[in-house]
Amino acid sequence: MAVTNMSLKLLIDTEGHKVPFVEADKEFIDFLFHILRFPLGTIIPLLKKQGTVGSFGNIYDSIENLSTTNLQPNVNKETLLNLKYKVNVLASMRKMVSFVDPPSATNTGSSGGGGYVKGLVTYMIMDDLEVKPMSTISSITLLNKLNVKHIGALEEKVVELGMDEL
């Protein structure tokens, strides 16, 4: 089994001592969206009604707000957002849980095959786990919204994540 590392590019505000956002590619966004495939993803819509969902709700909202042009052709946004789990109680009182299969990863790579999102797009992740396609205008707007005053105080740092860090 091959070990794959993912790179994240952090934008650091050295004056404000914070990270306004992180730049990530397809592999990390697919990993982040895959978190919703766990049973937690099933209860997020229920928790959202009570207003107690936290940052995982932002991942859910990011998928909800993501344009279908950023999704792989075989990914149905509604299926990803409304996962159904079948739980069957067997005679021995064990539970069998079947999960919906993830999109095919047979054609992975920079061209964007497999996974959830297309690979030719760079994404930005905010500190509350909100995910958006990255653009120059959205980056500048976010920096202004976060009250970053001096562009010279911004620093870039690349972080490598492997299985140990995830």
Backbone as JSON Lines, residues from 0, in Angstrom:
{"i":0,"aa":"M","n":[0.84,-1.18,0.0],"ca":[0.0,0.0,0.0],"c":[0.88,1.24,0.0]}
{"i":1,"aa":"A","n":[0.69,2.11,-0.95],"ca":[1.49,3.31,-1.07],"c":[1.05,4.37,-0.07]}
{"i":2,"aa":"V","n":[2.01,5.04,0.54],"ca":[1.72,6.12,1.47],"c":[1.7,7.42,0.69]}
{"i":3,"aa":"T","n":[0.63,8.16,0.82],"ca":[0.48,9.4,0.09],"c":[0.47,10.57,1.07]}
{"i":4,"aa":"N","n":[1.27,11.56,0.78],"ca":[1.25,12.79,1.56],"c":[0.45,13.84,0.81]}
{"i":5,"aa":"M","n":[-0.19,14.72,1.56],"ca":[-0.93,15.83,0.99],"c":[-0.28,17.12,1.46]}
{"i":6,"aa":"S","n":[-0.26,18.1,0.59],"ca":[0.3,19.4,0.94],"c":[-0.81,20.41,1.17]}
{"i":7,"aa":"L","n":[-0.64,21.2,2.2],"ca":[-1.51,22.34,2.46],"c":[-0.64,23.58,2.48]}
{"i":8,"aa":"K","n":[-1.14,24.63,1.89],"ca":[-0.41,25.89,1.89],"c":[-1.13,26.84,2.83]}
{"i":9,"aa":"L","n":[-0.47,27.2,3.93],"ca":[-1.05,28.08,4.93],"c":[-0.67,29.52,4.63]}
{"i":10,"aa":"L","n":[-1.65,30.41,4.73],"ca":[-1.39,31.84,4.65],"c":[-1.41,32.35,6.08]}
{"i":11,"aa":"I","n":[-0.27,32.83,6.56],"ca":[-0.13,33.22,7.96],"c":[-0.05,34.74,8.07]}
{"i":12,"aa":"D","n":[-0.9,35.3,8.92],"ca":[-0.86,36.73,9.24],"c":[0.04,36.86,10.46]}
{"i":13,"aa":"T","n":[1.3,37.28,10.25],"ca":[2.27,37.32,11.34],"c":[1.95,38.42,12.36]}
{"i":14,"aa":"E","n":[1.25,39.47,11.94],"ca":[0.89,40.53,12.88],"c":[-0.32,40.12,13.73]}
{"i":15,"aa":"G","n":[-1.3,39.51,13.09],"ca":[-2.51,39.1,13.8],"c":[-2.4,37.75,14.46]}
{"i":16,"aa":"H","n":[-1.28,37.05,14.19],"ca":[-1.03,35.71,14.75],"c":[-2.19,34.75,14.47]}
{"i":17,"aa":"K","n":[-2.56,34.69,13.2],"ca":[-3.64,33.78,12.81],"c":[-3.43,33.31,11.37]}
{"i":18,"aa":"V","n":[-4.17,32.31,11.0],"ca":[-4.13,31.77,9.64],"c":[-5.48,32.1,9.01]}
{"i":19,"aa":"P","n":[-5.52,33.1,8.13],"ca":[-6.8,33.48,7.5],"c":[-7.44,32.34,6.71]}
{"i":20,"aa":"F","n":[-6.62,31.61,5.97],"ca":[-7.14,30.45,5.27],"c":[-6.0,29.55,4.83]}
{"i":21,"aa":"V","n":[-6.38,28.36,4.41],"ca":[-5.45,27.35,3.93],"c":[-5.8,27.04,2.5]}
{"i":22,"aa":"E","n":[-4.8,26.9,1.65],"ca":[-5.0,26.51,0.25],"c":[-4.79,25.0,0.15]}
{"i":23,"aa":"A","n":[-5.77,24.32,-0.45],"ca":[-5.69,22.87,-0.54],"c":[-6.09,22.4,-1.93]}
{"i":24,"aa":"D","n":[-5.6,21.22,-2.3],"ca":[-5.96,20.67,-3.6],"c":[-7.01,19.59,-3.43]}
{"i":25,"aa":"K","n":[-7.33,18.96,-4.53],"ca":[-8.4,17.97,-4.62],"c":[-8.3,16.87,-3.56]}
{"i":26,"aa":"E","n":[-7.12,16.3,-3.36],"ca":[-6.98,15.16,-2.46],"c":[-7.41,15.5,-1.04]}
{"i":27,"aa":"F","n":[-7.03,16.68,-0.55],"ca":[-7.4,17.05,0.82],"c":[-8.89,17.36,0.92]}
{"i":28,"aa":"I","n":[-9.46,18.02,-0.08],"ca":[-10.89,18.32,-0.06],"c":[-11.7,17.03,-0.12]}
{"i":29,"aa":"D","n":[-11.27,16.08,-0.95],"ca":[-11.94,14.78,-0.99],"c":[-11.9,14.11,0.39]}
{"i":30,"aa":"F","n":[-10.74,14.19,1.06],"ca":[-10.61,13.63,2.41],"c":[-11.58,14.32,3.37]}
{"i":31,"aa":"L","n":[-11.63,15.64,3.32],"ca":[-12.49,16.41,4.2],"c":[-13.97,16.08,3.96]}
{"i":32,"aa":"F","n":[-14.37,16.02,2.7],"ca":[-15.76,15.69,2.38],"c":[-16.08,14.25,2.73]}
{"i":33,"aa":"H","n":[-15.07,13.38,2.68],"ca":[-15.29,11.97,2.99],"c":[-15.66,11.78,4.46]}
{"i":34,"aa":"I","n":[-15.29,12.72,5.32],"ca":[-15.64,12.65,6.74],"c":[-17.16,12.53,6.9]}
{"i":35,"aa":"L","n":[-17.91,13.18,6.02],"ca":[-19.37,13.14,6.12],"c":[-19.93,11.76,5.82]}
{"i":36,"aa":"R","n":[-19.14,10.85,5.27],"ca":[-19.61,9.51,4.97],"c":[-19.73,8.66,6.23]}
{"i":37,"aa":"F","n":[-19.09,9.1,7.3],"ca":[-19.22,8.4,8.57],"c":[-20.61,8.71,9.14]}
{"i":38,"aa":"P","n":[-21.07,7.93,10.1],"ca":[-22.4,8.19,10.66],"c":[-22.61,9.63,11.13]}
{"i":39,"aa":"L","n":[-21.53,10.33,11.48],"ca":[-21.63,11.73,11.86],"c":[-22.3,12.55,10.77]}
{"i":40,"aa":"G","n":[-22.0,12.23,9.5],"ca":[-22.6,12.95,8.39],"c":[-24.11,12.78,8.31]}
{"i":41,"aa":"T","n":[-24.61,11.71,8.86],"ca":[-26.05,11.47,8.86],"c":[-26.77,12.33,9.89]}
{"i":42,"aa":"I","n":[-26.11,12.61,11.02],"ca":[-26.79,13.36,12.06],"c":[-26.6,14.87,11.95]}
{"i":43,"aa":"I","n":[-25.69,15.32,11.09],"ca":[-25.46,16.76,10.95],"c":[-26.73,17.51,10.59]}
{"i":44,"aa":"P","n":[-27.53,17.06,9.59],"ca":[-28.77,17.79,9.3],"c":[-29.7,17.9,10.51]}
{"i":45,"aa":"L","n":[-29.71,16.87,11.37],"ca":[-30.55,16.93,12.56],"c":[-30.01,17.94,13.57]}
{"i":46,"aa":"L","n":[-28.69,17.95,13.74],"ca":[-28.07,18.9,14.67],"c":[-28.19,20.33,14.17]}
{"i":47,"aa":"K","n":[-28.18,20.52,12.83],"ca":[-28.29,21.87,12.27],"c":[-29.61,22.51,12.67]}
{"i":48,"aa":"K","n":[-30.66,21.72,12.76],"ca":[-31.97,22.26,13.14],"c":[-31.94,22.84,14.55]}
{"i":49,"aa":"Q","n":[-31.08,22.29,15.4],"ca":[-30.95,22.77,16.77],"c":[-29.86,23.83,16.91]}
{"i":50,"aa":"G","n":[-29.09,24.05,15.85],"ca":[-28.03,25.05,15.89],"c":[-26.83,24.63,16.71]}
{"i":51,"aa":"T","n":[-26.57,23.32,16.84],"ca":[-25.48,22.86,17.69],"c":[-24.49,21.98,16.94]}
{"i":52,"aa":"V","n":[-24.22,22.27,15.7],"ca":[-23.42,21.35,14.91],"c":[-21.93,21.71,14.83]}
{"i":53,"aa":"G","n":[-21.56,22.95,14.99],"ca":[-20.16,23.34,14.95],"c":[-19.56,23.33,13.56]}
{"i":54,"aa":"S","n":[-18.25,23.13,13.48],"ca":[-17.52,23.22,12.22],"c":[-17.86,22.11,11.23]}
{"i":55,"aa":"F","n":[-18.29,20.95,11.71],"ca":[-18.68,19.9,10.78],"c":[-19.87,20.34,9.93]}
{"i":56,"aa":"G","n":[-20.7,21.18,10.5],"ca":[-21.82,21.74,9.74],"c":[-21.34,22.62,8.6]}
{"i":57,"aa":"N","n":[-20.19,23.25,8.78],"ca":[-19.63,24.08,7.72],"c":[-19.13,23.24,6.55]}
{"i":58,"aa":"I","n":[-18.62,22.04,6.83],"ca":[-18.25,21.13,5.74],"c":[-19.51,20.77,4.97]}
{"i":59,"aa":"Y","n":[-20.56,20.43,5.7],"ca":[-21.85,20.08,5.08],"c":[-22.37,21.25,4.23]}
{"i":60,"aa":"D","n":[-22.34,22.47,4.81],"ca":[-22.8,23.65,4.08],"c":[-21.93,23.92,2.85]}
{"i":61,"aa":"S","n":[-20.62,23.65,2.96],"ca":[-19.72,23.87,1.84],"c":[-20.1,22.98,0.65]}
{"i":62,"aa":"I","n":[-20.44,21.74,0.95],"ca":[-20.89,20.85,-0.12],"c":[-22.2,21.36,-0.69]}
{"i":63,"aa":"E","n":[-23.1,21.78,0.19],"ca":[-24.4,22.29,-0.23],"c":[-24.25,23.51,-1.15]}
{"i":64,"aa":"N","n":[-23.29,24.4,-0.83],"ca":[-23.1,25.63,-1.58],"c":[-22.15,25.5,-2.77]}
{"i":65,"aa":"L","n":[-21.43,24.39,-2.86],"ca":[-20.47,24.18,-3.93],"c":[-21.19,24.0,-5.27]}
{"i":66,"aa":"S","n":[-20.74,24.69,-6.27],"ca":[-21.34,24.57,-7.6],"c":[-21.1,23.17,-8.14]}
{"i":67,"aa":"T","n":[-22.08,22.64,-8.85],"ca":[-21.93,21.3,-9.43],"c":[-20.83,21.28,-10.48]}
{"i":68,"aa":"T","n":[-20.41,22.44,-10.98],"ca":[-19.3,22.46,-11.94],"c":[-17.98,22.08,-11.28]}
{"i":69,"aa":"N","n":[-17.91,22.16,-9.95],"ca":[-16.7,21.77,-9.23],"c":[-16.71,20.31,-8.8]}
{"i":70,"aa":"L","n":[-17.83,19.63,-9.02],"ca":[-17.95,18.23,-8.63],"c":[-17.64,17.31,-9.79]}
{"i":71,"aa":"Q","n":[-17.16,16.12,-9.46],"ca":[-16.94,15.1,-10.49],"c":[-18.29,14.77,-11.14]}
{"i":72,"aa":"P","n":[-18.27,14.38,-12.42],"ca":[-19.53,14.09,-13.11],"c":[-20.35,12.97,-12.47]}
{"i":73,"aa":"N","n":[-19.68,12.02,-11.79],"ca":[-20.4,10.91,-11.19],"c":[-20.85,11.18,-9.76]}
{"i":74,"aa":"V","n":[-20.65,12.42,-9.26],"ca":[-21.02,12.75,-7.89],"c":[-22.35,13.49,-7.88]}
{"i":75,"aa":"N","n":[-23.3,12.93,-7.15],"ca":[-24.59,13.56,-6.96],"c":[-24.56,14.24,-5.59]}
{"i":76,"aa":"K","n":[-24.66,15.55,-5.58],"ca":[-24.56,16.32,-4.35],"c":[-25.6,15.87,-3.32]}
{"i":77,"aa":"E","n":[-26.81,15.61,-3.75],"ca":[-27.87,15.19,-2.84],"c":[-27.56,13.85,-2.17]}
{"i":78,"aa":"T","n":[-26.97,12.93,-2.93],"ca":[-26.61,11.64,-2.36],"c":[-25.54,11.82,-1.28]}
{"i":79,"aa":"L","n":[-24.59,12.71,-1.53],"ca":[-23.52,12.96,-0.57],"c":[-24.06,13.64,0.7]}
{"i":80,"aa":"L","n":[-25.02,14.54,0.52],"ca":[-25.57,15.27,1.65],"c":[-26.59,14.46,2.45]}
{"i":81,"aa":"N","n":[-27.25,13.54,1.82],"ca":[-28.32,12.78,2.48],"c":[-28.02,11.29,2.46]}
{"i":82,"aa":"L","n":[-26.88,10.92,3.05],"ca":[-26.5,9.52,3.08],"c":[-27.51,8.71,3.87]}
{"i":83,"aa":"K","n":[-27.8,7.55,3.39],"ca":[-28.72,6.64,4.06],"c":[-27.93,5.43,4.53]}
{"i":84,"aa":"Y","n":[-28.07,5.09,5.77],"ca":[-27.42,3.92,6.32],"c":[-28.49,2.89,6.65]}
{"i":85,"aa":"K","n":[-28.25,1.67,6.26],"ca":[-29.18,0.6,6.58],"c":[-28.62,-0.15,7.78]}
{"i":86,"aa":"V","n":[-29.42,-0.27,8.8],"ca":[-29.0,-1.02,9.97],"c":[-29.97,-2.19,10.13]}
{"i":87,"aa":"N","n":[-29.44,-3.38,10.06],"ca":[-30.23,-4.6,10.22],"c":[-29.81,-5.29,11.5]}
{"i":88,"aa":"V","n":[-30.77,-5.61,12.34],"ca":[-30.47,-6.33,13.56],"c":[-30.56,-7.82,13.26]}
{"i":89,"aa":"L","n":[-29.46,-8.53,13.47],"ca":[-29.4,-9.97,13.22],"c":[-29.88,-10.73,14.46]}
{"i":90,"aa":"A","n":[-30.16,-12.02,14.35],"ca":[-30.62,-12.85,15.49],"c":[-29.68,-12.78,16.65]}
{"i":91,"aa":"S","n":[-28.34,-12.64,16.41],"ca":[-27.38,-12.61,17.51],"c":[-27.21,-11.21,18.09]}
{"i":92,"aa":"M","n":[-28.11,-10.27,17.72],"ca":[-28.11,-8.89,18.22],"c":[-26.9,-8.08,17.78]}
{"i":93,"aa":"R","n":[-26.21,-8.54,16.73],"ca":[-25.15,-7.73,16.14],"c":[-25.8,-6.82,15.11]}
{"i":94,"aa":"K","n":[-25.19,-5.7,14.83],"ca":[-25.73,-4.79,13.84],"c":[-24.87,-4.82,12.59]}
{"i":95,"aa":"M","n":[-25.51,-4.86,11.44],"ca":[-24.8,-4.8,10.18],"c":[-25.09,-3.43,9.57]}
{"i":96,"aa":"V","n":[-24.06,-2.69,9.28],"ca":[-24.24,-1.36,8.71],"c":[-23.68,-1.36,7.3]}
{"i":97,"aa":"S","n":[-24.47,-0.92,6.32],"ca":[-23.95,-0.8,4.97],"c":[-23.84,0.67,4.62]}
{"i":98,"aa":"F","n":[-22.7,1.03,4.08],"ca":[-22.44,2.4,3.71],"c":[-22.6,2.57,2.2]}
{"i":99,"aa":"V","n":[-22.93,3.78,1.79],"ca":[-23.0,4.08,0.37],"c":[-21.57,4.14,-0.14]}
{"i":100,"aa":"D","n":[-21.3,3.5,-1.26],"ca":[-19.94,3.49,-1.81],"c":[-19.52,4.89,-2.22]}
{"i":101,"aa":"P","n":[-18.24,5.25,-1.97],"ca":[-17.75,6.56,-2.43],"c":[-17.6,6.54,-3.94]}
{"i":102,"aa":"P","n":[-17.51,7.74,-4.54],"ca":[-17.29,7.78,-5.98],"c":[-16.03,7.02,-6.36]}
{"i":103,"aa":"S","n":[-16.02,6.47,-7.53],"ca":[-14.9,5.66,-8.0],"c":[-13.62,6.46,-8.02]}
{"i":104,"aa":"A","n":[-12.56,5.84,-7.56],"ca":[-11.25,6.48,-7.55],"c":[-10.33,5.8,-8.55]}
{"i":105,"aa":"T","n":[-10.91,5.22,-9.6],"ca":[-10.08,4.48,-10.55],"c":[-9.24,5.39,-11.42]}
{"i":106,"aa":"N","n":[-9.63,6.63,-11.58],"ca":[-8.9,7.54,-12.45],"c":[-8.46,8.76,-11.66]}
{"i":107,"aa":"T","n":[-7.65,8.55,-10.61],"ca":[-7.21,9.68,-9.8],"c":[-6.04,10.37,-10.46]}
{"i":108,"aa":"G","n":[-5.83,11.59,-10.04],"ca":[-4.7,12.35,-10.57],"c":[-5.07,13.8,-10.73]}
{"i":109,"aa":"S","n":[-4.15,14.59,-11.25],"ca":[-4.37,16.01,-11.36],"c":[-5.45,16.38,-12.36]}
{"i":110,"aa":"S","n":[-5.83,15.46,-13.24],"ca":[-6.88,15.78,-14.2],"c":[-8.25,15.77,-13.55]}
{"i":111,"aa":"G","n":[-8.36,15.23,-12.33],"ca":[-9.59,15.34,-11.59],"c":[-10.45,14.1,-11.56]}
{"i":112,"aa":"G","n":[-9.98,12.95,-11.96],"ca":[-10.79,11.75,-11.93],"c":[-10.93,11.2,-10.53]}
{"i":113,"aa":"G","n":[-12.07,10.57,-10.23],"ca":[-12.31,9.96,-8.94],"c":[-12.56,10.97,-7.85]}
{"i":114,"aa":"G","n":[-12.98,10.49,-6.7],"ca":[-13.24,11.37,-5.57],"c":[-14.51,12.18,-5.73]}
{"i":115,"aa":"Y","n":[-14.56,13.32,-5.06],"ca":[-15.76,14.16,-5.04],"c":[-15.64,15.42,-5.88]}
{"i":116,"aa":"V","n":[-14.47,16.09,-5.81],"ca":[-14.32,17.37,-6.5],"c":[-13.33,17.26,-7.65]}
{"i":117,"aa":"K","n":[-13.4,18.21,-8.55],"ca":[-12.49,18.23,-9.69],"c":[-11.1,18.65,-9.25]}
{"i":118,"aa":"G","n":[-10.1,18.14,-9.97],"ca":[-8.72,18.34,-9.56],"c":[-8.04,19.57,-10.1]}
{"i":119,"aa":"L","n":[-8.6,20.23,-11.06],"ca":[-7.93,21.4,-11.63],"c":[-8.28,22.68,-10.9]}
{"i":120,"aa":"V","n":[-8.95,22.55,-9.77],"ca":[-9.37,23.7,-8.96],"c":[-8.61,23.66,-7.65]}
{"i":121,"aa":"T","n":[-8.19,24.82,-7.17],"ca":[-7.61,24.94,-5.84],"c":[-8.7,25.46,-4.93]}
{"i":122,"aa":"Y","n":[-8.73,24.97,-3.71],"ca":[-9.78,25.33,-2.77],"c":[-9.19,26.04,-1.57]}
{"i":123,"aa":"M","n":[-10.0,26.89,-0.93],"ca":[-9.58,27.54,0.3],"c":[-10.44,27.02,1.44]}
{"i":124,"aa":"I","n":[-9.78,26.75,2.57],"ca":[-10.45,26.25,3.76],"c":[-10.25,27.28,4.86]}
{"i":125,"aa":"M","n":[-11.36,27.77,5.4],"ca":[-11.29,28.74,6.48],"c":[-11.1,28.0,7.81]}
{"i":126,"aa":"D","n":[-10.83,28.74,8.88],"ca":[-10.57,28.12,10.18],"c":[-11.79,27.43,10.76]}
{"i":127,"aa":"D","n":[-12.97,27.71,10.21],"ca":[-14.18,27.03,10.68],"c":[-14.58,25.88,9.76]}
{"i":128,"aa":"L","n":[-13.66,25.43,8.88],"ca":[-13.8,24.32,7.95],"c":[-14.74,24.61,6.78]}
{"i":129,"aa":"E","n":[-15.07,25.88,6.56],"ca":[-15.83,26.23,5.36],"c":[-14.9,26.09,4.16]}
{"i":130,"aa":"V","n":[-15.4,25.47,3.08],"ca":[-14.6,25.21,1.88],"c":[-15.21,25.95,0.71]}
{"i":131,"aa":"K","n":[-14.35,26.64,-0.06],"ca":[-14.79,27.36,-1.26],"c":[-13.73,27.21,-2.34]}
{"i":132,"aa":"P","n":[-14.15,27.23,-3.61],"ca":[-13.14,27.3,-4.67],"c":[-12.35,28.6,-4.5]}
{"i":133,"aa":"M","n":[-11.05,28.52,-4.72],"ca":[-10.2,29.68,-4.5],"c":[-10.1,30.53,-5.74]}
{"i":134,"aa":"S","n":[-10.13,31.84,-5.54],"ca":[-9.89,32.79,-6.61],"c":[-9.2,34.01,-6.01]}
{"i":135,"aa":"T","n":[-8.59,34.8,-6.84],"ca":[-7.91,36.0,-6.36],"c":[-8.89,36.93,-5.67]}
{"i":136,"aa":"I","n":[-10.04,37.12,-6.28],"ca":[-11.03,38.04,-5.72],"c":[-11.55,37.54,-4.37]}
{"i":137,"aa":"S","n":[-11.86,36.24,-4.27],"ca":[-12.35,35.72,-2.99],"c":[-11.28,35.8,-1.91]}
{"i":138,"aa":"S","n":[-10.02,35.62,-2.28],"ca":[-8.92,35.73,-1.31],"c":[-8.78,37.15,-0.79]}
{"i":139,"aa":"I","n":[-8.81,38.12,-1.69],"ca":[-8.69,39.53,-1.29],"c":[-9.88,39.94,-0.43]}
{"i":140,"aa":"T","n":[-11.07,39.52,-0.83],"ca":[-12.28,39.84,-0.08],"c":[-12.21,39.26,1.33]}
{"i":141,"aa":"L","n":[-11.74,38.03,1.45],"ca":[-11.63,37.4,2.76],"c":[-10.61,38.13,3.63]}
{"i":142,"aa":"L","n":[-9.47,38.49,3.07],"ca":[-8.45,39.22,3.84],"c":[-9.01,40.55,4.34]}
{"i":143,"aa":"N","n":[-9.79,41.22,3.5],"ca":[-10.42,42.48,3.91],"c":[-11.44,42.22,5.02]}
{"i":144,"aa":"K","n":[-12.24,41.18,4.88],"ca":[-13.25,40.83,5.88],"c":[-12.62,40.49,7.22]}
{"i":145,"aa":"L","n":[-11.44,39.84,7.17],"ca":[-10.74,39.46,8.39],"c":[-9.88,40.59,8.96]}
{"i":146,"aa":"N","n":[-9.96,41.74,8.31],"ca":[-9.28,42.95,8.78],"c":[-7.75,42.83,8.75]}
{"i":147,"aa":"V","n":[-7.22,42.14,7.74],"ca":[-5.78,42.06,7.56],"c":[-5.34,43.38,6.93]}
{"i":148,"aa":"K","n":[-4.53,44.15,7.65],"ca":[-4.17,45.51,7.21],"c":[-2.93,45.56,6.34]}
{"i":149,"aa":"H","n":[-1.93,44.76,6.66],"ca":[-0.66,44.84,5.96],"c":[-0.38,43.55,5.2]}
{"i":150,"aa":"I","n":[-0.42,43.64,3.89],"ca":[-0.15,42.48,3.05],"c":[1.27,41.98,3.29]}
{"i":151,"aa":"G","n":[2.18,42.87,3.62],"ca":[3.57,42.5,3.88],"c":[3.72,41.61,5.11]}
{"i":152,"aa":"A","n":[2.7,41.59,5.96],"ca":[2.75,40.76,7.17],"c":[2.28,39.33,6.89]}
{"i":153,"aa":"L","n":[1.89,39.07,5.65],"ca":[1.44,37.73,5.29],"c":[2.6,36.86,4.87]}
{"i":154,"aa":"E","n":[2.57,35.64,5.31],"ca":[3.64,34.69,5.04],"c":[3.02,33.37,4.59]}
{"i":155,"aa":"E","n":[3.69,32.7,3.67],"ca":[3.22,31.4,3.17],"c":[4.05,30.29,3.79]}
{"i":156,"aa":"K","n":[3.36,29.22,4.19],"ca":[4.07,28.05,4.72],"c":[3.4,26.8,4.18]}
{"i":157,"aa":"V","n":[4.2,25.89,3.64],"ca":[3.68,24.63,3.12],"c":[3.84,23.56,4.19]}
{"i":158,"aa":"V","n":[2.76,22.83,4.44],"ca":[2.74,21.78,5.44],"c":[2.41,20.48,4.74]}
{"i":159,"aa":"E","n":[3.19,19.44,5.02],"ca":[2.94,18.11,4.44],"c":[2.19,17.27,5.48]}
{"i":160,"aa":"L","n":[1.1,16.66,5.04],"ca":[0.32,15.78,5.9],"c":[0.37,14.36,5.38]}
{"i":161,"aa":"G","n":[0.65,13.43,6.26],"ca":[0.63,12.02,5.91],"c":[-0.33,11.28,6.81]}
{"i":162,"aa":"M","n":[-0.31,9.99,6.79],"ca":[-1.22,9.19,7.6],"c":[-1.06,9.45,9.1]}
{"i":163,"aa":"D","n":[0.14,9.72,9.56],"ca":[0.36,9.98,11.0],"c":[-0.34,11.24,11.46]}
{"i":164,"aa":"E","n":[-0.37,12.27,10.6],"ca":[-0.98,13.55,10.98],"c":[-2.5,13.51,10.84]}
{"i":165,"aa":"L","n":[-3.02,12.69,9.93],"ca":[-4.45,12.64,9.73],"c":[-5.08,11.8,10.8]}
